[in-house]
Structures are given as structure tokens and as C-alpha cells.
Amino acid sequence: MIGPNADNLRNLFGDYSYPAHMETLLEMMHKKNVFNMPTATGIDAGADFIETQSVYTAIHSADDLDCEILYAQGCAVRDTSTAGFAAAVETARKADVAILVVGDKGGLTDDATSGEARDRAVLDLPGVQADLVKAVYETGTPVVLVLINGRPITLGWMAEKIPAILECWFPSEAGAAAIKDVLFGDANPGGKLPISFPRAVGQIPVFYSHRPSGGRSNWKNDYVETPTSPLYPFGYGLSYTTFALANLNVSATAQANETFTVQVDVTNTGSRAGDEVVQVYTHQLVSGITRPLKELKAFQRVQLEPGQTRTVTFTLPVNLLAFVNAADQLVVAPGAVDIMVGTSSADLPLRGSVTLTGDVTPVQRAFTATAQVS
């Protein structure tokens, strides 16, 4: 185990957590107290208040693991020195697998890399962490990259070369044990990204729900250096098993203030039990104003045993498709609506449509769909 967040309790927590705010108060004792807040007394560090395990401790203390756990920090989160690289490289060479735990420190203090008032000009791993990852990777030892971070990271070559990447964000008290369970196969991950991961900072803003003219730099579509598509799209996430969707069935017509249904079968095509999140996106073809190319309107997590197939039936209010027109009214407009179903905003293999009938109708906004799994 290698990396600045491998054996670090504090960095499991984000900026709006108790330890982070204790550190803020401590910093105010020694630097300018911008908000004239009461300062803390009787504590030495924010970590004094954390009752949890680090990722290294959770793995090292596990009773059910028949292996030797080696450790080297390599560097701290914002280090500019590579002095610890030699020990990290030597540790990696002795190991069958190198688990690299890298990323951010969340907080509001000057040493934090993610949080309120801690904006960044670049999204690379802070300090020399990317160099540490490269040094360990070049040993030839297989690498698992664990990210403990508060914002997307431009991973560059790591996304192509490192075969396993686990995105953990700031997982807090129970995070280390959960990470251990996923790394050693005791739990099957089923999370989905709530954001798009950019390939480079120049892509920002990068998001799936752009208009027809958005999401690209010019008529040639891609940038000079990189595609305009995100590195990892909104809604993306892998599992230790695989899934397939089939048999899409969509209501033919509907009108304002009614509902329509979207039905799909999902099958676990792998050898392990797991969860898939079925996602439904829509696009209004004719609306009088430009509309996003796709908008998430419904989703449902489905638990499946190996080989099992289940049917998900979504019931969507037509008013969920409402938009603000040129007259500043929230309306449902007649016409065809594309229905796209898949497992991320970029993986939508099933397509159908529903035709909205009637006139342009002012409506009350709807916010949620329902789903039934059978």
C-alpha cells in the first residue's frame, strides 16, 4: 500500500466535516481570523476527533486476509519533494499488487486541496502524486488506483494504463472498511458518477445535458489535443459482473398531466451477484426552443443474481418533460420525445419514443418518476 491517503485518517473526510472545521478554527488561532470566529482551545489537531480506521489499517487488521501488507507513503498530498519515492518503489517491487491511494485533502485550511475557498487552476493530482503513480507503475507491479478526492481528477495516461481505478470521493468514518471490502471482492461496487470526468481542464464545463450546438469546440467537433467527450461520462460506473438491457417497451402516446411508462428487462450476464442502475433519458425533438440532447428523467438500482433477469417499469409524469418556453411559461408541448435507456449517459443502447398529443399546455412542474421492479 502506497500513497499519501493510504494511512491517513483525516483525508477520509470532506471540507464540511467536524475535523475540517476544527482545523479551520485552529488555523484562525495562528493566522488572520477572517470571520472573527471563536477560536478552539484544548485540541492539537482536527484528527483528534476522528474515530475510524485508515485504508491501510482496515486492510492490515483484517482477520480474513491471507497476505502480507507492506506500506510506504511516497509523498504527502501537496509535497513537491520526491524523497519518499525510492522507498515506495522498493515496496512496490516486493509486492504482487500495489494499491496506490492518492487524491485530495478536503478542508478550508491553506493545506487543503478541495473544499470551500480552495479552488484550483488545474485538476491534476496535487503535488508530485502523479509522478509517484508513474514511478510505481514503471516497476511492472500491477497497480490498483484508489482515489480519495473531492473533485474530478484529470488522470491522463493513468486512465489508459492502470487496469483498476476505484473512485471513493471522501468516504468518511466507514469508508476505509468499505474500500477494503471492494478491493478484496467482499463487496461488488455498483456506484455511478454524478458528474462527468473531464479529460483536461480546458474542457470545463463538460456535462452530458448540453444543447445541440454545445459540447464541442467547433464544426470539426474535437479539440486539437483531445476529444470533446468526457473521460468518464455522467452515470458511468463498473462492477465485478456485467449486465445487458433488452425488450424496451414505451407507451405510444400521452398528454399533459398524464403519465406514460417505460419498461425494460435487465439481465446479469456475469458470474457474480451485483447491482445495475437502469437510467432513462429523454430528448424533445420539436419544442420551439433548443432543448438538451438528453436529460435524465428516471433511474432505478436493480439487484441481480448471476443469470437473473428482472423487469423495470418506470412511470413518468408527462409534466416531467415540461420546459420554459419563449413566453416564460412552463409548458408541455406536443410532438415526439426520444426515450433512451442504458447504464450511463453515454451508454444508451435502447431507443424508443412517445408522442405527446394535445396543445401547448401550461402545467405544474413534476419532479420525480416511480419505478417498479419485478
Short mmCIF file of C-alpha atoms in Angstrom, two decimals:
data_model
loop_
_atom_site.label_atom_id
_atom_site.label_comp_id
_atom_site.label_asym_id
_atom_site.label_seq_id
_atom_site.Cartn_x
_atom_site.Cartn_y
_atom_site.Cartn_z
CA MET A 1 0.00 0.00 0.00
CA ILE A 2 1.43 3.30 -1.16
CA GLY A 3 0.31 6.90 -1.27
CA PRO A 4 -0.48 9.96 0.83
CA ASN A 5 -4.04 8.83 1.61
CA ALA A 6 -3.26 5.17 2.30
CA ASP A 7 -2.63 5.61 6.03
CA ASN A 8 -4.34 8.93 6.68
CA LEU A 9 -7.45 9.27 8.83
CA ARG A 10 -8.05 12.96 8.28
CA ASN A 11 -8.20 12.81 4.50
CA LEU A 12 -11.17 10.45 4.52
CA PHE A 13 -13.30 13.48 5.45
CA GLY A 14 -14.51 16.34 3.29
CA ASP A 15 -14.44 20.06 3.93
CA TYR A 16 -17.81 20.31 5.69
CA SER A 17 -16.97 17.78 8.36
CA TYR A 18 -16.20 18.20 12.04
CA PRO A 19 -12.45 17.56 11.72
CA ALA A 20 -12.14 20.03 8.86
CA HIS A 21 -13.90 22.76 10.82
CA MET A 22 -11.74 22.09 13.88
CA GLU A 23 -8.69 22.62 11.67
CA THR A 24 -10.21 25.86 10.42
CA LEU A 25 -10.59 27.11 13.99
CA LEU A 26 -7.03 26.04 14.78
CA GLU A 27 -5.72 27.90 11.74
CA MET A 28 -7.56 31.02 12.90
CA MET A 29 -5.61 30.87 16.17
CA HIS A 30 -2.37 31.41 14.30
CA LYS A 31 -3.44 33.36 11.19
CA LYS A 32 -5.91 36.11 10.39
CA ASN A 33 -9.35 35.33 11.77
CA VAL A 34 -11.27 36.44 8.68
CA PHE A 35 -14.75 35.83 10.10
CA ASN A 36 -13.96 36.77 13.71
CA MET A 37 -14.95 33.29 14.84
CA PRO A 38 -14.38 31.97 18.38
CA THR A 39 -11.13 30.03 18.31
CA ALA A 40 -10.63 26.48 19.55
CA THR A 41 -8.87 25.57 22.77
CA GLY A 42 -7.66 22.30 24.23
CA ILE A 43 -7.06 20.48 20.95
CA ASP A 44 -3.94 19.96 18.88
CA ALA A 45 -5.32 18.81 15.54
CA GLY A 46 -8.57 18.08 13.73
CA ALA A 47 -7.61 14.41 13.67
CA ASP A 48 -8.08 14.27 17.46
CA PHE A 49 -11.80 13.92 16.81
CA ILE A 50 -11.74 11.11 14.26
CA GLU A 51 -12.72 7.64 15.43
CA THR A 52 -12.12 5.48 12.38
CA GLN A 53 -9.52 3.45 10.50
CA SER A 54 -7.29 4.43 7.64
CA VAL A 55 -7.45 2.34 4.47
CA TYR A 56 -4.11 0.76 5.39
CA THR A 57 -5.27 -0.07 8.93
CA ALA A 58 -8.58 -1.51 7.71
CA ILE A 59 -6.73 -3.86 5.38
CA HIS A 60 -3.79 -4.64 7.68
CA SER A 61 -6.05 -5.51 10.62
CA ALA A 62 -8.50 -7.66 8.64
CA ASP A 63 -8.73 -11.21 10.01
CA ASP A 64 -9.72 -12.84 6.73
CA LEU A 65 -6.78 -11.79 4.54
CA ASP A 66 -4.00 -14.32 3.96
CA CYS A 67 -1.31 -11.92 2.74
CA GLU A 68 1.42 -9.60 3.96
CA ILE A 69 0.68 -5.87 3.75
CA LEU A 70 3.64 -3.57 3.06
CA TYR A 71 3.40 0.21 3.30
CA ALA A 72 5.24 3.30 2.10
CA GLN A 73 3.79 6.80 1.98
CA GLY A 74 5.76 8.01 -1.02
CA CYS A 75 4.73 11.63 -0.56
CA ALA A 76 2.15 13.83 1.15
CA VAL A 77 -0.83 15.26 -0.72
CA ARG A 78 0.87 18.56 -1.65
CA ASP A 79 4.51 17.50 -1.50
CA THR A 80 6.91 18.91 -4.05
CA SER A 81 9.68 16.53 -2.94
CA THR A 82 10.25 13.05 -4.35
CA ALA A 83 12.41 11.97 -1.42
CA GLY A 84 9.96 9.23 -0.45
CA PHE A 85 9.77 7.73 -3.94
CA ALA A 86 12.66 5.30 -3.50
CA ALA A 87 11.02 3.57 -0.54
CA ALA A 88 7.70 3.46 -2.40
CA VAL A 89 9.29 1.94 -5.49
CA GLU A 90 11.13 -0.66 -3.42
CA THR A 91 7.90 -1.54 -1.62
CA ALA A 92 6.10 -1.95 -4.95
CA ARG A 93 8.84 -4.21 -6.30
CA LYS A 94 8.44 -6.54 -3.33
CA ALA A 95 4.67 -6.79 -3.79
CA ASP A 96 2.36 -8.81 -6.00
CA VAL A 97 -0.02 -5.84 -6.29
CA ALA A 98 0.48 -2.15 -5.49
CA ILE A 99 -2.57 -0.37 -4.08
CA LEU A 100 -1.97 3.35 -4.63
CA VAL A 101 -4.23 5.58 -2.50
CA VAL A 102 -3.97 9.15 -3.76
CA GLY A 103 -6.08 12.29 -4.12
CA ASP A 104 -7.03 15.32 -2.06
CA LYS A 105 -7.23 16.70 1.42
CA GLY A 106 -10.68 18.24 1.94
CA GLY A 107 -10.98 21.33 4.08
CA LEU A 108 -10.95 25.10 4.30
CA THR A 109 -7.37 25.48 5.54
CA ASP A 110 -4.40 26.53 3.44
CA ASP A 111 -3.05 22.98 3.18
CA ALA A 112 -6.35 21.61 1.79
CA THR A 113 -6.75 20.90 -1.93
CA SER A 114 -10.54 20.57 -2.10
CA GLY A 115 -13.28 22.49 -0.38
CA GLU A 116 -14.81 25.91 0.10
CA ALA A 117 -12.32 28.66 -0.82
CA ARG A 118 -9.88 26.01 -2.10
CA ASP A 119 -10.43 26.43 -5.83
CA ARG A 120 -7.79 25.05 -8.20
CA ALA A 121 -6.45 26.20 -11.55
CA VAL A 122 -5.67 22.64 -12.64
CA LEU A 123 -7.29 19.27 -11.92
CA ASP A 124 -4.20 17.04 -11.94
CA LEU A 125 -3.33 15.10 -8.80
CA PRO A 126 -1.90 17.67 -6.36
CA GLY A 127 1.83 17.93 -5.72
CA VAL A 128 4.01 15.13 -7.07
CA GLN A 129 1.38 12.40 -6.72
CA ALA A 130 1.14 11.79 -10.47
CA ASP A 131 4.91 11.28 -10.54
CA LEU A 132 4.59 8.82 -7.66
CA VAL A 133 1.94 6.85 -9.56
CA LYS A 134 4.20 6.75 -12.62
CA ALA A 135 7.23 5.62 -10.62
CA VAL A 136 5.26 2.77 -9.06
CA TYR A 137 3.61 1.82 -12.35
CA GLU A 138 7.01 1.59 -14.07
CA THR A 139 8.12 -1.12 -11.61
CA GLY A 140 5.87 -3.51 -13.54
CA THR A 141 3.91 -4.46 -10.43
CA PRO A 142 0.16 -4.44 -11.18
CA VAL A 143 -1.42 -1.24 -9.82
CA VAL A 144 -4.84 -0.55 -8.34
CA LEU A 145 -5.51 3.20 -8.10
CA VAL A 146 -7.76 4.33 -5.24
CA LEU A 147 -8.94 7.94 -5.43
CA ILE A 148 -9.95 9.77 -2.26
CA ASN A 149 -10.87 13.17 -3.60
CA GLY A 150 -13.39 15.98 -3.62
CA ARG A 151 -13.46 16.86 -7.30
CA PRO A 152 -12.80 15.08 -10.62
CA ILE A 153 -9.16 14.49 -11.48
CA THR A 154 -7.62 14.72 -14.94
CA LEU A 155 -5.97 11.32 -14.92
CA GLY A 156 -4.31 11.44 -18.35
CA TRP A 157 -2.21 8.35 -19.06
CA MET A 158 -3.38 6.68 -15.83
CA ALA A 159 -6.88 6.15 -17.23
CA GLU A 160 -5.41 4.19 -20.15
CA LYS A 161 -2.66 2.22 -18.41
CA ILE A 162 -3.92 1.40 -14.92
CA PRO A 163 -6.37 -1.52 -15.10
CA ALA A 164 -8.39 -0.81 -11.93
CA ILE A 165 -9.45 2.60 -10.60
CA LEU A 166 -11.72 2.92 -7.56
CA GLU A 167 -13.38 6.34 -7.07
CA CYS A 168 -14.18 6.81 -3.38
CA TRP A 169 -14.66 10.59 -3.02
CA PHE A 170 -14.44 11.48 0.72
CA PRO A 171 -15.96 8.33 2.30
CA SER A 172 -15.70 9.40 5.98
CA GLU A 173 -15.89 7.07 9.01
CA ALA A 174 -16.98 3.85 7.33
CA GLY A 175 -15.05 4.49 4.14
CA ALA A 176 -11.88 2.54 4.85
CA ALA A 177 -13.75 -0.68 5.64
CA ALA A 178 -15.89 -0.26 2.53
CA ILE A 179 -12.81 0.28 0.37
CA LYS A 180 -11.25 -2.87 1.84
CA ASP A 181 -14.37 -4.89 1.05
CA VAL A 182 -14.42 -3.72 -2.56
CA LEU A 183 -10.69 -4.21 -3.16
CA PHE A 184 -10.76 -7.79 -1.87
CA GLY A 185 -14.03 -8.77 -3.51
CA ASP A 186 -16.23 -9.00 -0.42
CA ALA A 187 -18.49 -6.31 -1.88
CA ASN A 188 -19.37 -5.71 -5.51
CA PRO A 189 -19.27 -2.00 -6.41
CA GLY A 190 -22.31 -0.55 -8.12
CA GLY A 191 -21.87 3.22 -7.89
CA LYS A 192 -22.45 5.67 -10.75
CA LEU A 193 -20.76 9.00 -11.35
CA PRO A 194 -22.95 12.03 -10.51
CA ILE A 195 -20.70 14.21 -12.69
CA SER A 196 -18.65 13.96 -15.88
CA PHE A 197 -14.88 13.46 -15.54
CA PRO A 198 -13.04 15.84 -17.91
CA ARG A 199 -10.04 14.70 -19.91
CA ALA A 200 -8.39 18.10 -19.47
CA VAL A 201 -9.18 21.26 -17.53
CA GLY A 202 -9.81 23.12 -20.79
CA GLN A 203 -12.96 21.04 -21.34
CA ILE A 204 -14.72 22.59 -18.37
CA PRO A 205 -17.67 22.97 -18.29
CA VAL A 206 -18.23 19.42 -19.52
CA PHE A 207 -21.69 17.93 -18.98
CA TYR A 208 -23.97 15.50 -20.74
CA SER A 209 -27.10 17.69 -21.00
CA HIS A 210 -25.77 20.27 -23.45
CA ARG A 211 -27.74 21.76 -26.33
CA PRO A 212 -27.22 20.60 -29.94
CA SER A 213 -24.61 23.30 -30.52
CA GLY A 214 -22.81 22.64 -27.24
CA GLY A 215 -20.33 20.01 -26.15
CA ARG A 216 -17.86 20.69 -28.94
CA SER A 217 -15.33 23.38 -29.78
CA ASN A 218 -16.08 23.91 -33.50
CA TRP A 219 -17.50 22.26 -36.62
CA LYS A 220 -14.64 19.73 -36.50
CA ASN A 221 -16.05 18.66 -33.12
CA ASP A 222 -12.90 17.62 -31.20
CA TYR A 223 -10.20 19.78 -29.67
CA VAL A 224 -6.74 19.79 -31.20
CA GLU A 225 -5.36 17.77 -28.28
CA THR A 226 -8.28 15.67 -27.09
CA PRO A 227 -11.84 14.54 -27.84
CA THR A 228 -14.67 16.72 -26.57
CA SER A 229 -16.23 13.69 -24.88
CA PRO A 230 -15.56 13.30 -21.15
CA LEU A 231 -13.03 10.81 -19.83
CA TYR A 232 -15.82 9.15 -17.83
CA PRO A 233 -19.42 10.21 -18.55
CA PHE A 234 -22.19 11.11 -16.13
CA GLY A 235 -23.84 7.94 -14.81
CA TYR A 236 -20.81 5.72 -15.51
CA GLY A 237 -19.59 3.01 -13.14
CA LEU A 238 -18.27 -0.53 -13.44
CA SER A 239 -18.93 -3.71 -11.47
CA TYR A 240 -17.29 -7.10 -10.98
CA THR A 241 -20.09 -8.50 -13.12
CA THR A 242 -21.74 -7.44 -16.40
CA PHE A 243 -25.28 -6.57 -17.42
CA ALA A 244 -27.42 -6.40 -20.54
CA LEU A 245 -30.63 -4.48 -21.26
CA ALA A 246 -33.32 -5.67 -23.67
CA ASN A 247 -37.01 -5.55 -24.62
CA LEU A 248 -37.71 -1.83 -24.34
CA ASN A 249 -41.41 -1.01 -24.36
CA VAL A 250 -42.62 2.61 -24.29
CA SER A 251 -46.17 3.98 -24.21
CA ALA A 252 -47.19 5.19 -27.67
CA THR A 253 -48.89 8.46 -26.71
CA ALA A 254 -49.59 10.67 -23.72
CA GLN A 255 -50.54 14.25 -22.98
CA ALA A 256 -50.04 16.92 -20.34
CA ASN A 257 -50.98 15.97 -16.77
CA GLU A 258 -50.98 12.25 -17.65
CA THR A 259 -48.28 9.58 -17.23
CA PHE A 260 -46.53 7.19 -19.59
CA THR A 261 -44.49 4.04 -18.98
CA VAL A 262 -41.04 2.85 -19.98
CA GLN A 263 -40.39 -0.86 -19.45
CA VAL A 264 -37.09 -2.71 -19.87
CA ASP A 265 -35.52 -6.06 -18.94
CA VAL A 266 -32.09 -6.12 -17.26
CA THR A 267 -30.00 -9.29 -17.03
CA ASN A 268 -26.89 -10.10 -15.00
CA THR A 269 -24.70 -11.69 -17.68
CA GLY A 270 -21.71 -12.29 -15.39
CA SER A 271 -20.77 -14.76 -12.69
CA ARG A 272 -21.30 -12.62 -9.58
CA ALA A 273 -24.30 -11.07 -7.93
CA GLY A 274 -24.40 -7.33 -8.42
CA ASP A 275 -26.36 -4.11 -8.86
CA GLU A 276 -27.04 -2.18 -12.03
CA VAL A 277 -28.59 1.29 -12.23
CA VAL A 278 -31.00 1.48 -15.17
CA GLN A 279 -31.21 5.06 -16.46
CA VAL A 280 -33.87 6.73 -18.63
CA TYR A 281 -33.02 9.83 -20.65
CA THR A 282 -35.28 11.92 -22.89
CA HIS A 283 -34.95 14.43 -25.74
CA GLN A 284 -37.79 16.57 -27.08
CA LEU A 285 -37.49 16.68 -30.86
CA VAL A 286 -39.73 19.70 -31.57
CA SER A 287 -40.30 22.24 -28.84
CA GLY A 288 -39.95 25.77 -30.26
CA ILE A 289 -36.69 26.39 -28.39
CA THR A 290 -33.44 24.42 -28.26
CA ARG A 291 -33.51 21.60 -25.73
CA PRO A 292 -30.72 19.46 -24.24
CA LEU A 293 -29.73 16.44 -26.31
CA LYS A 294 -30.55 14.24 -23.34
CA GLU A 295 -31.90 14.70 -19.83
CA LEU A 296 -32.01 12.09 -17.07
CA LYS A 297 -35.64 11.61 -16.08
CA ALA A 298 -35.64 8.32 -14.13
CA PHE A 299 -33.31 5.70 -12.71
CA GLN A 300 -33.53 2.56 -10.62
CA ARG A 301 -30.97 0.36 -8.89
CA VAL A 302 -31.64 -3.34 -9.54
CA GLN A 303 -30.06 -6.24 -7.61
CA LEU A 304 -29.45 -9.34 -9.69
CA GLU A 305 -28.04 -12.81 -9.10
CA PRO A 306 -25.86 -14.32 -11.87
CA GLY A 307 -28.02 -15.08 -14.90
CA GLN A 308 -31.11 -13.46 -13.37
CA THR A 309 -33.39 -11.18 -15.42
CA ARG A 310 -35.74 -8.64 -13.88
CA THR A 311 -38.15 -6.18 -15.45
CA VAL A 312 -38.14 -2.50 -14.51
CA THR A 313 -41.27 -0.47 -15.22
CA PHE A 314 -40.90 3.31 -14.93
CA THR A 315 -43.97 5.51 -14.68
CA LEU A 316 -43.15 9.06 -15.72
CA PRO A 317 -45.42 12.10 -15.41
CA VAL A 318 -45.65 13.88 -18.75
CA ASN A 319 -45.15 17.09 -16.78
CA LEU A 320 -41.64 15.83 -16.04
CA LEU A 321 -40.93 16.76 -19.68
CA ALA A 322 -42.10 20.35 -19.24
CA PHE A 323 -39.81 23.27 -20.13
CA VAL A 324 -39.92 27.05 -20.04
CA ASN A 325 -40.91 28.42 -23.46
CA ALA A 326 -40.16 31.74 -25.11
CA ALA A 327 -43.12 33.30 -23.30
CA ASP A 328 -41.55 32.33 -19.95
CA GLN A 329 -44.24 29.71 -19.28
CA LEU A 330 -43.66 26.19 -18.00
CA VAL A 331 -45.34 24.10 -20.67
CA VAL A 332 -45.71 20.66 -22.18
CA ALA A 333 -45.53 20.82 -25.98
CA PRO A 334 -46.90 18.27 -28.45
CA GLY A 335 -44.56 16.17 -30.57
CA ALA A 336 -42.23 13.20 -30.45
CA VAL A 337 -39.92 12.62 -27.48
CA ASP A 338 -36.95 10.28 -27.83
CA ILE A 339 -36.60 7.77 -24.99
CA MET A 340 -33.08 6.45 -24.36
CA VAL A 341 -32.38 3.71 -21.82
CA GLY A 342 -29.00 2.43 -20.69
CA THR A 343 -26.41 2.34 -17.93
CA SER A 344 -24.80 5.78 -18.32
CA SER A 345 -25.37 8.99 -20.25
CA ALA A 346 -23.01 7.65 -22.94
CA ASP A 347 -24.18 4.01 -22.98
CA LEU A 348 -27.80 4.10 -24.14
CA PRO A 349 -28.33 1.07 -26.37
CA LEU A 350 -32.14 1.03 -26.24
CA ARG A 351 -34.15 3.69 -28.06
CA GLY A 352 -37.86 4.34 -28.35
CA SER A 353 -40.25 7.28 -28.42
CA VAL A 354 -43.51 8.60 -27.02
CA THR A 355 -45.68 11.08 -28.90
CA LEU A 356 -47.15 13.90 -26.82
CA THR A 357 -50.59 14.90 -28.05
CA GLY A 358 -52.80 17.92 -27.50
CA ASP A 359 -51.94 21.60 -27.47
CA VAL A 360 -49.12 23.51 -25.82
CA THR A 361 -50.27 23.35 -22.20
CA PRO A 362 -49.07 25.33 -19.15
CA VAL A 363 -48.51 22.85 -16.30
CA GLN A 364 -47.31 22.48 -12.75
CA ARG A 365 -43.81 21.10 -12.59
CA ALA A 366 -43.32 17.40 -11.79
CA PHE A 367 -40.07 16.30 -10.17
CA THR A 368 -39.93 12.51 -9.93
CA ALA A 369 -40.84 9.31 -11.67
CA THR A 370 -41.59 6.00 -9.99
CA ALA A 371 -40.18 2.54 -10.73
CA GLN A 372 -41.37 -1.00 -10.05
CA VAL A 373 -39.03 -4.00 -10.28
CA SER A 374 -40.49 -7.42 -10.95
#
